[in-house]
Coordinates of N, CA and C in Angstrom, one line a residue:
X1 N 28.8 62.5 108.7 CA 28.9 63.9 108.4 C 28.7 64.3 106.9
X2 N 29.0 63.3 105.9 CA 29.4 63.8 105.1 C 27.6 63.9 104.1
X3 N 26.6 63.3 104.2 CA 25.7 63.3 103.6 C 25.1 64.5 104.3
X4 N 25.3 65.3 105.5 CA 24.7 66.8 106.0 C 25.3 67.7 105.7
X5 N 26.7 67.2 105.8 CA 27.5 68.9 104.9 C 27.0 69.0 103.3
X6 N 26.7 67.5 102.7 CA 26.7 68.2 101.3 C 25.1 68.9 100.9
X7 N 24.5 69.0 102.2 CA 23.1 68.7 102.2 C 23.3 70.5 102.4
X8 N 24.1 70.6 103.0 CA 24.9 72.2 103.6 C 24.5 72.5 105.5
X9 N 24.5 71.5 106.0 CA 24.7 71.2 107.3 C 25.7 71.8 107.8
X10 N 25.7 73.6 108.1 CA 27.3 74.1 108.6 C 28.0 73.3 109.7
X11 N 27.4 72.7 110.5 CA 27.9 72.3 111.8 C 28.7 70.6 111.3
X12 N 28.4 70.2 110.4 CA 28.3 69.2 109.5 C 29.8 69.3 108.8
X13 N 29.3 70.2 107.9 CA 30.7 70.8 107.0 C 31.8 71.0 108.3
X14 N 31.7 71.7 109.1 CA 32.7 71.9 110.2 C 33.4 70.6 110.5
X15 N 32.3 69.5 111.3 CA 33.7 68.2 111.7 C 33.4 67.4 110.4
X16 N 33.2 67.6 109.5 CA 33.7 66.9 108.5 C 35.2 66.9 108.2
X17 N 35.0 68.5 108.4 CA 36.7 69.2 107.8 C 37.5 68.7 108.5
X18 N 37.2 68.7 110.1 CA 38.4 68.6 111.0 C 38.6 67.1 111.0
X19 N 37.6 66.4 110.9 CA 37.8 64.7 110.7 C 38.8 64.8 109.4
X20 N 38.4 65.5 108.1 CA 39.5 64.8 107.1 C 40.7 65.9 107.1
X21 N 41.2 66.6 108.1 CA 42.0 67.3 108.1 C 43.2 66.4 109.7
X22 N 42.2 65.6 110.3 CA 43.2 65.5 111.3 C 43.3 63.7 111.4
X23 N 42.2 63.2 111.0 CA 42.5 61.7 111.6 C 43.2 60.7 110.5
X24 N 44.3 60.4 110.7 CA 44.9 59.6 109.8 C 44.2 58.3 108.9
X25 N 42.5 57.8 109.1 CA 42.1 57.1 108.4 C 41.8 57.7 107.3
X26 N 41.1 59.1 107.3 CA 41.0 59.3 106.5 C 41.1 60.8 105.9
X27 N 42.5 60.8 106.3 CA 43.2 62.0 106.0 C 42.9 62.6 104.5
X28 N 42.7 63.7 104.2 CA 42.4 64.0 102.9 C 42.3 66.0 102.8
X29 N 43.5 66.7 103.1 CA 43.3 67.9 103.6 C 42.7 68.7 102.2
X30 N 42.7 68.1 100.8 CA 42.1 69.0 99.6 C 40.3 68.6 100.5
X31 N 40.0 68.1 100.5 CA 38.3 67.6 100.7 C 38.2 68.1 101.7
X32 N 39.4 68.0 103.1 CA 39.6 69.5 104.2 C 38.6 70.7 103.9
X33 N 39.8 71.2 103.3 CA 40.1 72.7 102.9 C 38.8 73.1 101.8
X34 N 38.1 72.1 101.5 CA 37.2 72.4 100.6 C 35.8 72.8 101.9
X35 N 35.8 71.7 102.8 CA 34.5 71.7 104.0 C 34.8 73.3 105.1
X36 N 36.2 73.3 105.2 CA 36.2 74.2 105.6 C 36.3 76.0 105.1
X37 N 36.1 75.9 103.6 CA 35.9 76.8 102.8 C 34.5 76.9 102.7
X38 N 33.6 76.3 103.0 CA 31.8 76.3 102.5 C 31.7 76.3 104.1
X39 N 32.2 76.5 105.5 CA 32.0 76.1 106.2 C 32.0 78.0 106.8
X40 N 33.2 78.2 106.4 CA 34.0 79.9 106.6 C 32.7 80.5 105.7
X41 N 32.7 80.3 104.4 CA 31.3 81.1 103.7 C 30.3 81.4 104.3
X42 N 29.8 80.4 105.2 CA 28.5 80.7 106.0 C 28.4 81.3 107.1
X43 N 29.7 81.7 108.0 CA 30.4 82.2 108.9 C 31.0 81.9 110.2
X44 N 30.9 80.5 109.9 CA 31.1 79.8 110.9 C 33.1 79.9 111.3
X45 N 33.1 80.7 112.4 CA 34.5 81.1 113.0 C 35.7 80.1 113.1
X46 N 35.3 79.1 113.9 CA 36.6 78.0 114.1 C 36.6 77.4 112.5
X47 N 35.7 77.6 111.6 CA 36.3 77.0 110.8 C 37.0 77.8 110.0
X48 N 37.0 79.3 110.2 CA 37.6 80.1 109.6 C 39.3 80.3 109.8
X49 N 39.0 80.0 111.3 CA 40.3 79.4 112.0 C 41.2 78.4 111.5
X50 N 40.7 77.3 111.1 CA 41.2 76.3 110.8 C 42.2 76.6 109.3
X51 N 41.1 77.4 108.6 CA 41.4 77.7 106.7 C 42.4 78.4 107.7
X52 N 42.3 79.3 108.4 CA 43.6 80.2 108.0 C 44.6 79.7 108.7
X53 N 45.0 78.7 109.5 CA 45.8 77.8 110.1 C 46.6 77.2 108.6
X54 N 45.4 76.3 108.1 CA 45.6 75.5 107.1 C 46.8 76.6 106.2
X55 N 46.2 77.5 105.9 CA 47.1 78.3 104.8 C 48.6 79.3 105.5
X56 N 48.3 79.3 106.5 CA 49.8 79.8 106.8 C 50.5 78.5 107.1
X57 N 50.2 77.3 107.5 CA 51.3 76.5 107.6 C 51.2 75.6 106.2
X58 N 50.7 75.6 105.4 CA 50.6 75.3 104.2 C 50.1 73.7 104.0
X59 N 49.3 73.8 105.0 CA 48.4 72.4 104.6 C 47.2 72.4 103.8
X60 N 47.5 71.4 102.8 CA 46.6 71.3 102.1 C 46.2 72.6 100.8
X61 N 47.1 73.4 101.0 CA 47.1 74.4 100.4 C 48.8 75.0 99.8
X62 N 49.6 75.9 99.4 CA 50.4 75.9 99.1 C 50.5 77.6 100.3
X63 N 51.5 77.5 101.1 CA 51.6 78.3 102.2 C 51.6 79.7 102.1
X64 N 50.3 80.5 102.3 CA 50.1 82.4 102.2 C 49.7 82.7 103.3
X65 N 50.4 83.3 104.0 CA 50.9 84.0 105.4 C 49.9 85.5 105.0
X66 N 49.4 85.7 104.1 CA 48.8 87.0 103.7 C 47.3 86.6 103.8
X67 N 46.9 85.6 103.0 CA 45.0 84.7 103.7 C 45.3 84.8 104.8
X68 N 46.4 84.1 104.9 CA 46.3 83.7 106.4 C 46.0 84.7 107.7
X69 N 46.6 86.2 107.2 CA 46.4 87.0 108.4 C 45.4 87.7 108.1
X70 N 44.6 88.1 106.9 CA 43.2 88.2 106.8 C 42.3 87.2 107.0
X71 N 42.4 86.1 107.5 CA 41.9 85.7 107.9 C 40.9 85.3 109.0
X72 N 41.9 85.4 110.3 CA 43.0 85.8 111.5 C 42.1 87.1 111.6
X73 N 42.7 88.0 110.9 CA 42.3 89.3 111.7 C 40.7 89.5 111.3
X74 N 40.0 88.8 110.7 CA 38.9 88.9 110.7 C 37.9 88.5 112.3
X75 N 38.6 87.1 112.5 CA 37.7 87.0 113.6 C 38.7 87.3 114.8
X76 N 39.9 87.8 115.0 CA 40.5 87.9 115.6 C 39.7 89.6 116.1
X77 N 39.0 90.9 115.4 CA 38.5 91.7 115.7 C 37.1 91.4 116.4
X78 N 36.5 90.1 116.0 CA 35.4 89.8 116.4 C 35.8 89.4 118.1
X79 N 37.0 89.1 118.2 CA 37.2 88.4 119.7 C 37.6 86.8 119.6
X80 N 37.4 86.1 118.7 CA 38.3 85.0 118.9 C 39.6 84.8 119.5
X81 N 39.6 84.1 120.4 CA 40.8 84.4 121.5 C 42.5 83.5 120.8
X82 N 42.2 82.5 120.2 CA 43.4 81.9 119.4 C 43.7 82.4 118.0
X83 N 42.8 83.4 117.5 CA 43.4 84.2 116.2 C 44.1 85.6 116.7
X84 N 43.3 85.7 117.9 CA 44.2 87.0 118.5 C 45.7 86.2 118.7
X85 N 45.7 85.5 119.4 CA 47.4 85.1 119.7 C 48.0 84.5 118.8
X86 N 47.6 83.8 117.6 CA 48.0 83.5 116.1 C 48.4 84.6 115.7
X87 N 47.6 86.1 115.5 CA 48.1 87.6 114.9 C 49.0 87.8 115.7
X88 N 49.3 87.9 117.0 CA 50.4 88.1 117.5 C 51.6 87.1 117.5
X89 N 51.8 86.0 117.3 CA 52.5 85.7 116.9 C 52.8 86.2 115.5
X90 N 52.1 86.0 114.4 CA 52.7 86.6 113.2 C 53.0 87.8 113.2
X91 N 52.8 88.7 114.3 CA 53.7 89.8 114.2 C 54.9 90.1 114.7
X92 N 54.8 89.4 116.1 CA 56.2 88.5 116.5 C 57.5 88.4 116.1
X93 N 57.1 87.3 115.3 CA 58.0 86.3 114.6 C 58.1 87.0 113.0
X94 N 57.3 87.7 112.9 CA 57.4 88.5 111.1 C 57.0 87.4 110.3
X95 N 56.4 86.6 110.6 CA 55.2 85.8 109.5 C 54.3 86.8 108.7
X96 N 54.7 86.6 107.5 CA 54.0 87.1 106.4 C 53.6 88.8 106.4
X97 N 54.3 89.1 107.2 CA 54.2 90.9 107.7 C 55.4 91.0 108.6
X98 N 55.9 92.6 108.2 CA 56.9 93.1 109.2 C 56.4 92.7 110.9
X99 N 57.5 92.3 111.5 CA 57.5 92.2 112.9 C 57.7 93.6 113.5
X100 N 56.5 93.8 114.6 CA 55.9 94.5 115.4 C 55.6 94.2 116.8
X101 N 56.3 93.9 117.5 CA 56.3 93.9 119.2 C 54.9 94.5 119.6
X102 N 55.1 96.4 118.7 CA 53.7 96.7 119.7 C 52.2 95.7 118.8
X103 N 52.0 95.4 118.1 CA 51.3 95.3 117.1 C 51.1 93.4 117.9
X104 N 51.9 92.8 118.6 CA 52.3 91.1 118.9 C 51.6 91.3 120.1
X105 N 51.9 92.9 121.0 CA 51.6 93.2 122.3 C 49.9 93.2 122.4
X106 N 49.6 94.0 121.2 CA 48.2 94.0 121.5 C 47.2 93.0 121.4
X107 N 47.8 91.6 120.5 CA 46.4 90.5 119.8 C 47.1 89.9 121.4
X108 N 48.3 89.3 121.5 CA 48.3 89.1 123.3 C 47.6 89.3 124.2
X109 N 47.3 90.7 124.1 CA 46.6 91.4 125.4 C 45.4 91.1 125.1
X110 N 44.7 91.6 123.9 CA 43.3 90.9 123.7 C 43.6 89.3 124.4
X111 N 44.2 88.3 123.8 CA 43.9 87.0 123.9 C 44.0 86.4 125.3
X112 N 44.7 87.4 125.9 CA 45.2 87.1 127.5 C 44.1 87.3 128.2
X113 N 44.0 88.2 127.8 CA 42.3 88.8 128.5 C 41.0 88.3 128.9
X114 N 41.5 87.1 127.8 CA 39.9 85.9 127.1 C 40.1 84.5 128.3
X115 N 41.8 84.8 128.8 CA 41.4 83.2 129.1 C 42.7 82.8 129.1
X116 N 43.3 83.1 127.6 CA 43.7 82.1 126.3 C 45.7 81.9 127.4
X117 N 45.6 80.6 127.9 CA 46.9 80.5 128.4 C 48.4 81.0 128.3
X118 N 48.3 80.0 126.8 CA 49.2 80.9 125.6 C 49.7 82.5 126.0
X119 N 48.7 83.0 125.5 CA 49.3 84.7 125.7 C 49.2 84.7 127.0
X120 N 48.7 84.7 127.9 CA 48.2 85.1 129.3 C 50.5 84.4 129.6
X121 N 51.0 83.5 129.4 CA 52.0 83.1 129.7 C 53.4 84.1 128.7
X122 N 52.4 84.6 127.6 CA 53.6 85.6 126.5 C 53.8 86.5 127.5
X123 N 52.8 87.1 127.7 CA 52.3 88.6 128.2 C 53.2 88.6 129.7
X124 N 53.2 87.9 130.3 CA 53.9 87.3 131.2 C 55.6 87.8 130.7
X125 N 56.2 86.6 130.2 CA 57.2 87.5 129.3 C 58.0 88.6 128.7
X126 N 57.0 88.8 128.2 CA 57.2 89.8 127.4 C 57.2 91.4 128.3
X127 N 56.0 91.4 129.4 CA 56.2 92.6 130.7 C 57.4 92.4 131.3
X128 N 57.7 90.9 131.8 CA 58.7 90.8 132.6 C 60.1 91.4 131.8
X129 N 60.0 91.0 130.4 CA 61.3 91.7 130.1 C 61.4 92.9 129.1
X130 N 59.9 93.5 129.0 CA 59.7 95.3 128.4 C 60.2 94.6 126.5
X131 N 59.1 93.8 126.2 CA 59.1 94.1 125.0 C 57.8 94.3 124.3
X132 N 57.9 95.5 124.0 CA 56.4 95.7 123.3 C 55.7 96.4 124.5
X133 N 56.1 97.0 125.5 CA 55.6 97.1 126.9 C 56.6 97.5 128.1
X134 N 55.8 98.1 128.6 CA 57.1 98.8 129.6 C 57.3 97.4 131.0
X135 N 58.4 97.7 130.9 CA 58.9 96.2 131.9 C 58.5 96.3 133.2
X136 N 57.1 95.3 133.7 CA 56.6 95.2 134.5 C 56.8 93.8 135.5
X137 N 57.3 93.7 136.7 CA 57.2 92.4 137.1 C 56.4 92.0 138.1
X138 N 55.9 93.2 138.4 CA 54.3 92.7 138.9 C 53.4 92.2 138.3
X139 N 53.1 93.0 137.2 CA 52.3 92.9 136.1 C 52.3 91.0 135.6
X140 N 53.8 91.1 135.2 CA 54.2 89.6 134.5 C 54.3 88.9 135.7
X141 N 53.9 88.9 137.0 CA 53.5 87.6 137.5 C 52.3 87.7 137.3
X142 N 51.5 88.7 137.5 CA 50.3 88.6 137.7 C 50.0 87.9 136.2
X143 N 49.9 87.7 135.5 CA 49.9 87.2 134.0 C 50.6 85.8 133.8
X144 N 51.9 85.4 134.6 CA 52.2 84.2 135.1 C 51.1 83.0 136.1
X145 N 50.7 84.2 137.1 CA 49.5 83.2 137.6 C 47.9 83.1 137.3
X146 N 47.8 84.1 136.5 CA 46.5 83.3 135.3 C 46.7 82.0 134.5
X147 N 48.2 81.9 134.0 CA 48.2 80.5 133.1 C 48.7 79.4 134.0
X148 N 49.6 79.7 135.0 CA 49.8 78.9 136.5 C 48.4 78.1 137.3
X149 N 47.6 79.0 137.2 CA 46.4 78.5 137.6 C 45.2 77.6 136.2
X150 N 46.0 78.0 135.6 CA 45.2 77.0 133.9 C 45.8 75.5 134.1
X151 N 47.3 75.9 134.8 CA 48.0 75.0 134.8 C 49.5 74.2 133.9
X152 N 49.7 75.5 133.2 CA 50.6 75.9 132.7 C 51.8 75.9 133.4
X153 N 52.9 74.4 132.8 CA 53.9 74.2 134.1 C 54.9 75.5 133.4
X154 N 55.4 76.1 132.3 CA 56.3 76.9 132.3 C 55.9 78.5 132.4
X155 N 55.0 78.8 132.8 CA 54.1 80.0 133.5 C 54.4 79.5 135.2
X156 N 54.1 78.5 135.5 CA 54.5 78.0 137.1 C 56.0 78.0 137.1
X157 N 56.5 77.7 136.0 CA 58.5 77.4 136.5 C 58.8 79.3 136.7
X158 N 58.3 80.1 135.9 CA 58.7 81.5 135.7 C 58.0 82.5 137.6
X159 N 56.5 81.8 137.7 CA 56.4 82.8 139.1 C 57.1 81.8 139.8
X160 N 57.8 80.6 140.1 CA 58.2 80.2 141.1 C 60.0 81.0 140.8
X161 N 60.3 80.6 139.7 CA 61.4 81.5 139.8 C 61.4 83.0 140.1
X162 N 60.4 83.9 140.3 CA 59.9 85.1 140.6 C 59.6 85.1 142.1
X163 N 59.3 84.2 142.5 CA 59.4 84.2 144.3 C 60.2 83.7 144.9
X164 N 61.3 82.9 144.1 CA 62.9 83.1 145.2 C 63.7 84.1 144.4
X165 N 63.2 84.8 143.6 CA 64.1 85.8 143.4 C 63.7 87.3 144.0
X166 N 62.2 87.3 144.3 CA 61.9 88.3 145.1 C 61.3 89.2 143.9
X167 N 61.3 88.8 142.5 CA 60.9 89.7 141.5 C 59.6 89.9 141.0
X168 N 59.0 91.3 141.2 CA 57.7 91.7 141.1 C 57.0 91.1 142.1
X169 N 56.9 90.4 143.1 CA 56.7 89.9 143.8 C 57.6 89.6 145.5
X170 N 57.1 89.8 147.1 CA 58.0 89.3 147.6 C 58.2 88.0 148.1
X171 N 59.5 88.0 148.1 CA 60.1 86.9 147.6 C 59.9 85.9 149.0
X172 N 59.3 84.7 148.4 CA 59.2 83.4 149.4 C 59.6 82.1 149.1
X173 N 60.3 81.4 149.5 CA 60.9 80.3 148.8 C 60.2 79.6 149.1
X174 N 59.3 79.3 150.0 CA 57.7 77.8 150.5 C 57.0 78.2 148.8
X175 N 57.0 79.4 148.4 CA 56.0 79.6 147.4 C 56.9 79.6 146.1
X176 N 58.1 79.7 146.2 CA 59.0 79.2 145.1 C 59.2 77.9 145.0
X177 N 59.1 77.1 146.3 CA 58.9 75.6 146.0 C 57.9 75.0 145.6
X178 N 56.7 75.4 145.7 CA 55.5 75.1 145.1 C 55.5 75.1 143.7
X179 N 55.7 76.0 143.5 CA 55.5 76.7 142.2 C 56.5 75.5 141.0

């Protein structure tokens, strides 16, 4: 990889970064953060993902929660489905910005929307217990069995607890044992 990225091989630059960002031979997250800086320049998304990973948790870089969510919210408007639930967590949890439920509600709902198990299992959650959202427990199974069906065992422990309790759902214990 390393004689195409410097050649400027974006796709190149990309698993170079993630090779010296993740594999313990040859770990090296400054030479990282460097592939994945010339990698984000040319617009390449997951690597932009990566830099702003890298900088809110402070690898290889010294930890800014503020790159980090301009980052994030860059391709997170484009539709990136794990910067959307990355922004929602940091609005969440109050990473690097005041915490905002509705503001956590919405990169969720985008991300839930895409696929993304993660939120599709928040969103779940979060309906079932009205935060950021009016408390829905139809809704939050229905959002339990998108990530149940990904295969998500604690999305499956929540609708199976949802059909021996009868909630948002009626209640069957064949389908709460399953679950």
């Amino acid at each position: 990889y390393g004689m195409a990225a410097r050649q400027g091989h974006l796709e190149a630059q990309y698993s170079l970064a993630r090779l010296l960002a993740h594999d313990p031979e040859v770990l090296d997250e400054k030479a990282a953060l460097e592939c994945f800086q010339q990698a984000a320049k040319q617009g390449h998304t997951e690597a932009q993902y990566d830099l702003a990973m890298m900088n809110l948790n402070g690898q290889g870089v010294p930890q800014d929660s503020e790159v980090a969510a301009a980052l994030l919210r860059e391709i997170a408007e484009k539709g990136h489905a794990a910067a959307q639930y990355a922004l929602g967590q940091m609005h969440e949890f109050a990473k690097g910005m005041e915490e905002n439920i509705d503001d956590a509600v919405y990169w969720y709902g985008l991300s839930a929307n895409q696929g993304n198990v993660l939120a599709q299992r928040k969103m779940g959650l979060m309906t079932l217990r009205g935060m950021g959202a009016d408390q829905d427990p139809e809704e939050a199974a229905n959002y339990f069995l998108l990530a149940a069906d990904q295969g998500d065992p604690d999305a499956r422990y929540h609708l199976g607890l949802m059909f021996y309790e009868g909630k948002g759902v009626i209640q069957d214990y064949k389908l709460a044992a399953n679950y």
